[in-house]
Each structure stands twice: as C-alpha cells, then as structure tokens.
Amino acid sequence: GTDVHEIQRIVRDGVVTREGKVAGGRGGFGPYQIGYGAIVPKQGECANLFVTFALSASHTAFASIRMEPVFMVTSQSAATAACLAIDEQIPVQDVPYEQLQTRLLADGQVLQWEPISGADD
C-alpha cells in the first residue's frame, strides 16, 4: 500500500477535507509489479547502473515504493541482473527479461502477487 499521510484537515463550507490524502482508503492498494525499466537508465544515457531507491516513479507511486520490502525486491532483482550481465558481458539494459525472470523465480523471488483463495484482502 501507499504510505502517504494527510498534511492537515481543512474545513471549507462545513465540509472537512484532508489535504494530501490519496485514494485507497485505510486498506490501501494491493501489491503491484515494478518493471525492470524502472531501475535501469535508458539505453544511451548510462550503462551498467542500477537505481533501486530513487527509481523512476511519480510522487504518488514513490509513497509505496519507498517501503523496505520493495527495496529488498528491487535490490535482489538488480543483483541477479548484474550477475547475468557480468556472465554474458553485456550492459544491464541488455539482460533478457525472460532469463532474469527464470533466475529470480528459481531464487524464490515473488514476481506476481497471487492472492490466497478465501483470504481477507
């Protein structure tokens, strides 16, 4: 979920508005995927760089991305991709996603959220 806190409550015309509140309610949003392209620069901008913290995202998405479990996933993915790039002697932007996906799944990485049937959200 997102980790956005309201800045203040404002009363306008008798209605309380929570400034800075984003949609999603108390339960927030469910897990979502982050594309590999979010942690590597575009081809030609820079080679062999991973950005697992200040990655490409809107300010709203970053409110969720900035949580530690996400950094564990993006960092494990970057480390695995780095190993593949070194082995193949290619820039990290050229690592085939299918090869990265296979290795991450073999290592136990969760790449797609599968809700448990009958469990509460």
Backbone as JSON Lines, residues from 0, in Angstrom:
{"i":0,"aa":"G","n":[0.81,-1.18,0.0],"ca":[0.0,0.0,0.0],"c":[0.86,1.25,0.0]}
{"i":1,"aa":"T","n":[0.2,2.36,-0.11],"ca":[0.93,3.62,-0.09],"c":[1.15,4.07,1.34]}
{"i":2,"aa":"D","n":[2.16,4.9,1.54],"ca":[2.47,5.44,2.85],"c":[2.43,6.96,2.74]}
{"i":3,"aa":"V","n":[1.23,7.49,2.56],"ca":[1.03,8.92,2.43],"c":[0.16,9.37,3.59]}
{"i":4,"aa":"H","n":[0.6,10.39,4.27],"ca":[-0.15,10.91,5.41],"c":[-0.72,12.28,5.05]}
{"i":5,"aa":"E","n":[-1.92,12.53,5.53],"ca":[-2.5,13.83,5.25],"c":[-1.67,14.92,5.94]}
{"i":6,"aa":"I","n":[-1.67,16.09,5.34],"ca":[-0.9,17.21,5.88],"c":[-1.71,17.91,6.96]}
{"i":7,"aa":"Q","n":[-2.95,18.19,6.65],"ca":[-3.82,18.85,7.61],"c":[-5.27,18.64,7.21]}
{"i":8,"aa":"R","n":[-6.14,18.89,8.15],"ca":[-7.58,18.85,7.86],"c":[-8.07,20.28,7.76]}
{"i":9,"aa":"I","n":[-8.83,20.53,6.71],"ca":[-9.34,21.87,6.44],"c":[-10.86,21.8,6.36]}
{"i":10,"aa":"V","n":[-11.53,22.75,7.01],"ca":[-12.98,22.83,6.92],"c":[-13.33,23.95,5.94]}
{"i":11,"aa":"R","n":[-14.03,23.55,4.88],"ca":[-14.49,24.52,3.87],"c":[-15.99,24.33,3.69]}
{"i":12,"aa":"D","n":[-16.72,25.38,3.91],"ca":[-18.18,25.33,3.76],"c":[-18.78,24.19,4.57]}
{"i":13,"aa":"G","n":[-18.24,23.97,5.77],"ca":[-18.78,22.94,6.65],"c":[-18.35,21.52,6.32]}
{"i":14,"aa":"V","n":[-17.48,21.34,5.34],"ca":[-17.02,20.01,4.94],"c":[-15.54,19.87,5.28]}
{"i":15,"aa":"V","n":[-15.19,18.77,5.96],"ca":[-13.8,18.52,6.31],"c":[-13.09,17.87,5.13]}
{"i":16,"aa":"T","n":[-12.0,18.47,4.71],"ca":[-11.17,17.94,3.63],"c":[-9.82,17.58,4.21]}
{"i":17,"aa":"R","n":[-9.3,16.43,3.81],"ca":[-7.98,16.0,4.29],"c":[-6.95,16.32,3.21]}
{"i":18,"aa":"E","n":[-6.22,17.41,3.4],"ca":[-5.23,17.85,2.42],"c":[-4.07,16.85,2.37]}
{"i":19,"aa":"G","n":[-3.73,16.4,1.17],"ca":[-2.64,15.46,1.0],"c":[-3.07,14.01,0.99]}
{"i":20,"aa":"K","n":[-4.33,13.73,1.22],"ca":[-4.85,12.36,1.24],"c":[-4.94,11.82,-0.18]}
{"i":21,"aa":"V","n":[-4.52,10.58,-0.37],"ca":[-4.67,9.94,-1.67],"c":[-5.73,8.86,-1.57]}
{"i":22,"aa":"A","n":[-6.25,8.46,-2.71],"ca":[-7.3,7.43,-2.76],"c":[-6.76,6.11,-2.25]}
{"i":23,"aa":"G","n":[-7.65,5.24,-1.87],"ca":[-7.24,3.91,-1.46],"c":[-7.79,3.51,-0.11]}
{"i":24,"aa":"G","n":[-8.2,4.48,0.68],"ca":[-8.78,4.15,1.97],"c":[-7.77,3.55,2.94]}
{"i":25,"aa":"R","n":[-8.26,3.08,4.07],"ca":[-7.4,2.52,5.1],"c":[-6.67,1.27,4.65]}
{"i":26,"aa":"G","n":[-7.29,0.46,3.83],"ca":[-6.66,-0.77,3.37],"c":[-5.59,-0.54,2.32]}
{"i":27,"aa":"G","n":[-5.57,0.65,1.74],"ca":[-4.57,0.95,0.72],"c":[-4.82,0.19,-0.56]}
{"i":28,"aa":"F","n":[-3.75,-0.03,-1.29],"ca":[-3.82,-0.73,-2.56],"c":[-3.12,-2.07,-2.42]}
{"i":29,"aa":"G","n":[-3.49,-3.02,-3.24],"ca":[-2.82,-4.31,-3.22],"c":[-1.44,-4.24,-3.85]}
{"i":30,"aa":"P","n":[-0.68,-5.31,-3.75],"ca":[0.66,-5.36,-4.36],"c":[0.58,-5.17,-5.87]}
{"i":31,"aa":"Y","n":[1.65,-4.66,-6.43],"ca":[1.72,-4.41,-7.86],"c":[3.14,-4.69,-8.34]}
{"i":32,"aa":"Q","n":[3.3,-4.84,-9.65],"ca":[4.61,-5.14,-10.22],"c":[5.35,-3.84,-10.55]}
{"i":33,"aa":"I","n":[6.68,-3.91,-10.47],"ca":[7.54,-2.8,-10.87],"c":[8.38,-3.31,-12.02]}
{"i":34,"aa":"G","n":[8.31,-2.66,-13.15],"ca":[9.06,-3.09,-14.33],"c":[10.56,-2.91,-14.17]}
{"i":35,"aa":"Y","n":[11.32,-3.78,-14.82],"ca":[12.78,-3.72,-14.8],"c":[13.28,-2.36,-15.28]}
{"i":36,"aa":"G","n":[12.58,-1.77,-16.24],"ca":[12.97,-0.47,-16.77],"c":[12.94,0.65,-15.74]}
{"i":37,"aa":"A","n":[12.27,0.45,-14.62],"ca":[12.22,1.47,-13.58],"c":[13.52,1.56,-12.79]}
{"i":38,"aa":"I","n":[14.36,0.52,-12.84],"ca":[15.6,0.54,-12.04],"c":[16.86,0.66,-12.89]}
{"i":39,"aa":"V","n":[16.72,0.76,-14.21],"ca":[17.89,0.96,-15.08],"c":[17.65,2.2,-15.94]}
{"i":40,"aa":"P","n":[18.72,2.97,-16.23],"ca":[18.55,4.13,-17.11],"c":[18.26,3.68,-18.54]}
{"i":41,"aa":"K","n":[17.76,4.6,-19.33],"ca":[17.53,4.29,-20.75],"c":[18.85,4.02,-21.44]}
{"i":42,"aa":"Q","n":[18.8,3.12,-22.42],"ca":[19.98,2.82,-23.23],"c":[20.55,4.13,-23.78]}
{"i":43,"aa":"G","n":[21.84,4.32,-23.69],"ca":[22.47,5.53,-24.19],"c":[22.65,6.61,-23.16]}
{"i":44,"aa":"E","n":[21.87,6.58,-22.07],"ca":[22.03,7.57,-21.0],"c":[23.19,7.19,-20.09]}
{"i":45,"aa":"C","n":[23.28,5.92,-19.78],"ca":[24.31,5.42,-18.87],"c":[24.27,3.9,-18.95]}
{"i":46,"aa":"A","n":[25.44,3.27,-18.9],"ca":[25.49,1.8,-18.94],"c":[25.85,1.27,-17.56]}
{"i":47,"aa":"N","n":[25.31,0.11,-17.24],"ca":[25.66,-0.63,-16.03],"c":[25.41,0.13,-14.74]}
{"i":48,"aa":"L","n":[24.25,0.73,-14.65],"ca":[23.83,1.43,-13.44],"c":[22.46,0.91,-13.03]}
{"i":49,"aa":"F","n":[22.31,0.62,-11.75],"ca":[21.01,0.27,-11.18],"c":[20.63,1.35,-10.19]}
{"i":50,"aa":"V","n":[19.36,1.72,-10.16],"ca":[18.86,2.69,-9.2],"c":[17.7,2.02,-8.48]}
{"i":51,"aa":"T","n":[17.98,1.44,-7.33],"ca":[16.95,0.67,-6.63],"c":[16.24,1.48,-5.56]}
{"i":52,"aa":"F","n":[16.68,2.71,-5.31],"ca":[15.97,3.56,-4.34],"c":[15.26,4.72,-5.04]}
{"i":53,"aa":"A","n":[16.01,5.59,-5.68],"ca":[15.43,6.76,-6.34],"c":[15.02,6.4,-7.76]}
{"i":54,"aa":"L","n":[14.19,5.37,-7.87],"ca":[13.83,4.87,-9.19],"c":[12.76,5.71,-9.85]}
{"i":55,"aa":"S","n":[12.53,5.45,-11.11],"ca":[11.61,6.23,-11.93],"c":[10.17,5.97,-11.5]}
{"i":56,"aa":"A","n":[9.54,6.98,-10.87],"ca":[8.16,6.83,-10.41],"c":[7.56,8.2,-10.14]}
{"i":57,"aa":"S","n":[6.25,8.28,-10.2],"ca":[5.57,9.51,-9.81],"c":[5.69,9.67,-8.29]}
{"i":58,"aa":"H","n":[5.41,10.86,-7.79],"ca":[5.49,11.07,-6.34],"c":[4.46,10.21,-5.6]}
{"i":59,"aa":"T","n":[3.33,9.95,-6.21],"ca":[2.32,9.11,-5.57],"c":[2.78,7.67,-5.51]}
{"i":60,"aa":"A","n":[3.31,7.15,-6.61],"ca":[3.82,5.77,-6.61],"c":[4.99,5.62,-5.66]}
{"i":61,"aa":"F","n":[5.84,6.65,-5.57],"ca":[7.01,6.56,-4.69],"c":[6.61,6.43,-3.23]}
{"i":62,"aa":"A","n":[5.42,6.91,-2.86],"ca":[4.94,6.76,-1.49],"c":[4.82,5.29,-1.11]}
{"i":63,"aa":"S","n":[4.61,4.44,-2.07],"ca":[4.55,3.0,-1.83],"c":[5.91,2.35,-2.06]}
{"i":64,"aa":"I","n":[6.6,2.78,-3.1],"ca":[7.89,2.18,-3.46],"c":[8.91,2.37,-2.36]}
{"i":65,"aa":"R","n":[8.8,3.46,-1.58],"ca":[9.82,3.78,-0.59],"c":[9.83,2.84,0.62]}
{"i":66,"aa":"M","n":[8.96,1.87,0.67],"ca":[8.9,0.95,1.8],"c":[9.97,-0.14,1.65]}
{"i":67,"aa":"E","n":[10.53,-0.59,2.78],"ca":[11.66,-1.51,2.77],"c":[11.44,-2.81,2.01]}
{"i":68,"aa":"P","n":[10.28,-3.46,2.1],"ca":[10.11,-4.71,1.34],"c":[10.3,-4.51,-0.17]}
{"i":69,"aa":"V","n":[9.91,-3.35,-0.68],"ca":[10.09,-3.08,-2.1],"c":[11.57,-2.97,-2.42]}
{"i":70,"aa":"F","n":[12.35,-2.35,-1.55],"ca":[13.8,-2.24,-1.78],"c":[14.46,-3.61,-1.77]}
{"i":71,"aa":"M","n":[13.95,-4.51,-0.95],"ca":[14.5,-5.87,-0.94],"c":[14.29,-6.53,-2.31]}
{"i":72,"aa":"V","n":[13.1,-6.36,-2.86],"ca":[12.78,-6.97,-4.15],"c":[13.58,-6.31,-5.28]}
{"i":73,"aa":"T","n":[13.6,-4.98,-5.32],"ca":[14.32,-4.31,-6.4],"c":[15.82,-4.55,-6.3]}
{"i":74,"aa":"S","n":[16.34,-4.62,-5.08],"ca":[17.78,-4.85,-4.92],"c":[18.17,-6.28,-5.27]}
{"i":75,"aa":"Q","n":[17.35,-7.26,-4.89],"ca":[17.62,-8.64,-5.28],"c":[17.57,-8.76,-6.8]}
{"i":76,"aa":"S","n":[16.59,-8.13,-7.41],"ca":[16.46,-8.17,-8.87],"c":[17.67,-7.53,-9.54]}
{"i":77,"aa":"A","n":[18.13,-6.4,-9.01],"ca":[19.31,-5.73,-9.57],"c":[20.56,-6.59,-9.43]}
{"i":78,"aa":"A","n":[20.74,-7.2,-8.27],"ca":[21.92,-8.05,-8.05],"c":[21.92,-9.24,-8.99]}
{"i":79,"aa":"T","n":[20.77,-9.85,-9.17],"ca":[20.67,-11.0,-10.08],"c":[20.93,-10.57,-11.52]}
{"i":80,"aa":"A","n":[20.36,-9.44,-11.92],"ca":[20.6,-8.93,-13.27],"c":[22.07,-8.57,-13.47]}
{"i":81,"aa":"A","n":[22.71,-8.04,-12.44],"ca":[24.14,-7.7,-12.54],"c":[24.97,-8.96,-12.77]}
{"i":82,"aa":"C","n":[24.64,-10.03,-12.06],"ca":[25.36,-11.3,-12.26],"c":[25.18,-11.81,-13.69]}
{"i":83,"aa":"L","n":[23.96,-11.73,-14.2],"ca":[23.7,-12.18,-15.57],"c":[24.45,-11.31,-16.58]}
{"i":84,"aa":"A","n":[24.47,-10.0,-16.35],"ca":[25.17,-9.09,-17.26],"c":[26.67,-9.36,-17.26]}
{"i":85,"aa":"I","n":[27.23,-9.61,-16.08],"ca":[28.66,-9.92,-15.99],"c":[28.97,-11.23,-16.7]}
{"i":86,"aa":"D","n":[28.15,-12.25,-16.45],"ca":[28.36,-13.56,-17.09],"c":[28.3,-13.46,-18.62]}
{"i":87,"aa":"E","n":[27.37,-12.65,-19.13],"ca":[27.18,-12.52,-20.58],"c":[28.03,-11.39,-21.18]}
{"i":88,"aa":"Q","n":[28.68,-10.6,-20.32],"ca":[29.48,-9.45,-20.75],"c":[28.65,-8.48,-21.6]}
{"i":89,"aa":"I","n":[27.5,-8.11,-21.04],"ca":[26.59,-7.18,-21.72],"c":[26.18,-6.08,-20.74]}
{"i":90,"aa":"P","n":[25.73,-4.92,-21.24],"ca":[25.19,-3.89,-20.34],"c":[23.92,-4.4,-19.66]}
{"i":91,"aa":"V","n":[23.64,-3.87,-18.49],"ca":[22.46,-4.33,-17.74],"c":[21.16,-4.09,-18.51]}
{"i":92,"aa":"Q","n":[21.14,-3.09,-19.38],"ca":[19.94,-2.83,-20.17],"c":[19.66,-3.95,-21.17]}
{"i":93,"aa":"D","n":[20.68,-4.74,-21.5],"ca":[20.52,-5.81,-22.5],"c":[20.24,-7.18,-21.89]}
{"i":94,"aa":"V","n":[20.11,-7.26,-20.57],"ca":[19.81,-8.56,-19.94],"c":[18.41,-8.97,-20.4]}
{"i":95,"aa":"P","n":[18.27,-10.15,-21.01],"ca":[16.94,-10.61,-21.45],"c":[16.03,-10.84,-20.24]}
{"i":96,"aa":"Y","n":[14.85,-10.22,-20.28],"ca":[13.94,-10.34,-19.14],"c":[13.58,-11.8,-18.86]}
{"i":97,"aa":"E","n":[13.38,-12.58,-19.89],"ca":[12.99,-13.99,-19.69],"c":[14.07,-14.72,-18.87]}
{"i":98,"aa":"Q","n":[15.32,-14.44,-19.16],"ca":[16.43,-15.07,-18.43],"c":[16.45,-14.57,-16.98]}
{"i":99,"aa":"L","n":[16.26,-13.29,-16.79],"ca":[16.21,-12.71,-15.44],"c":[15.04,-13.28,-14.66]}
{"i":100,"aa":"Q","n":[13.88,-13.35,-15.28],"ca":[12.68,-13.88,-14.64],"c":[12.89,-15.33,-14.19]}
{"i":101,"aa":"T","n":[13.46,-16.15,-15.06],"ca":[13.71,-17.55,-14.73],"c":[14.6,-17.67,-13.51]}
{"i":102,"aa":"R","n":[15.67,-16.88,-13.48],"ca":[16.61,-16.93,-12.36],"c":[15.98,-16.43,-11.07]}
{"i":103,"aa":"L","n":[15.24,-15.33,-11.14],"ca":[14.59,-14.79,-9.95],"c":[13.58,-15.77,-9.37]}
{"i":104,"aa":"L","n":[12.79,-16.4,-10.23],"ca":[11.82,-17.39,-9.74],"c":[12.53,-18.58,-9.11]}
{"i":105,"aa":"A","n":[13.64,-19.02,-9.71],"ca":[14.41,-20.13,-9.15],"c":[14.98,-19.76,-7.77]}
{"i":106,"aa":"D","n":[15.26,-18.47,-7.57],"ca":[15.79,-18.0,-6.29],"c":[14.69,-17.7,-5.27]}
{"i":107,"aa":"G","n":[13.42,-17.89,-5.66],"ca":[12.31,-17.67,-4.74],"c":[11.74,-16.26,-4.73]}
{"i":108,"aa":"Q","n":[12.12,-15.45,-5.7],"ca":[11.6,-14.09,-5.78],"c":[10.12,-14.12,-6.19]}
{"i":109,"aa":"V","n":[9.31,-13.29,-5.55],"ca":[7.89,-13.17,-5.92],"c":[7.8,-12.09,-6.99]}
{"i":110,"aa":"L","n":[7.37,-12.48,-8.18],"ca":[7.26,-11.53,-9.29],"c":[5.82,-11.14,-9.6]}
{"i":111,"aa":"Q","n":[4.88,-11.93,-9.15],"ca":[3.47,-11.64,-9.39],"c":[2.69,-12.06,-8.16]}
{"i":112,"aa":"W","n":[1.84,-11.16,-7.68],"ca":[1.06,-11.42,-6.48],"c":[-0.09,-12.37,-6.79]}
{"i":113,"aa":"E","n":[-0.16,-13.44,-6.04],"ca":[-1.24,-14.43,-6.19],"c":[-2.01,-14.47,-4.87]}
{"i":114,"aa":"P","n":[-3.15,-13.8,-4.78],"ca":[-3.9,-13.83,-3.52],"c":[-4.33,-15.25,-3.17]}
{"i":115,"aa":"I","n":[-4.38,-15.52,-1.89],"ca":[-4.81,-16.83,-1.4],"c":[-6.33,-16.87,-1.47]}
{"i":116,"aa":"S","n":[-6.86,-17.9,-2.08],"ca":[-8.3,-18.04,-2.24],"c":[-8.99,-18.07,-0.88]}
{"i":117,"aa":"G","n":[-10.0,-17.21,-0.71],"ca":[-10.77,-17.18,0.52],"c":[-10.17,-16.33,1.62]}
{"i":118,"aa":"A","n":[-8.95,-15.82,1.42],"ca":[-8.32,-14.99,2.44],"c":[-8.85,-13.57,2.36]}
{"i":119,"aa":"D","n":[-8.84,-12.88,3.49],"ca":[-9.25,-11.47,3.5],"c":[-8.21,-10.65,2.78]}
{"i":120,"aa":"D","n":[-8.65,-9.56,2.13],"ca":[-7.71,-8.66,1.43],"c":[-6.88,-7.89,2.41]}
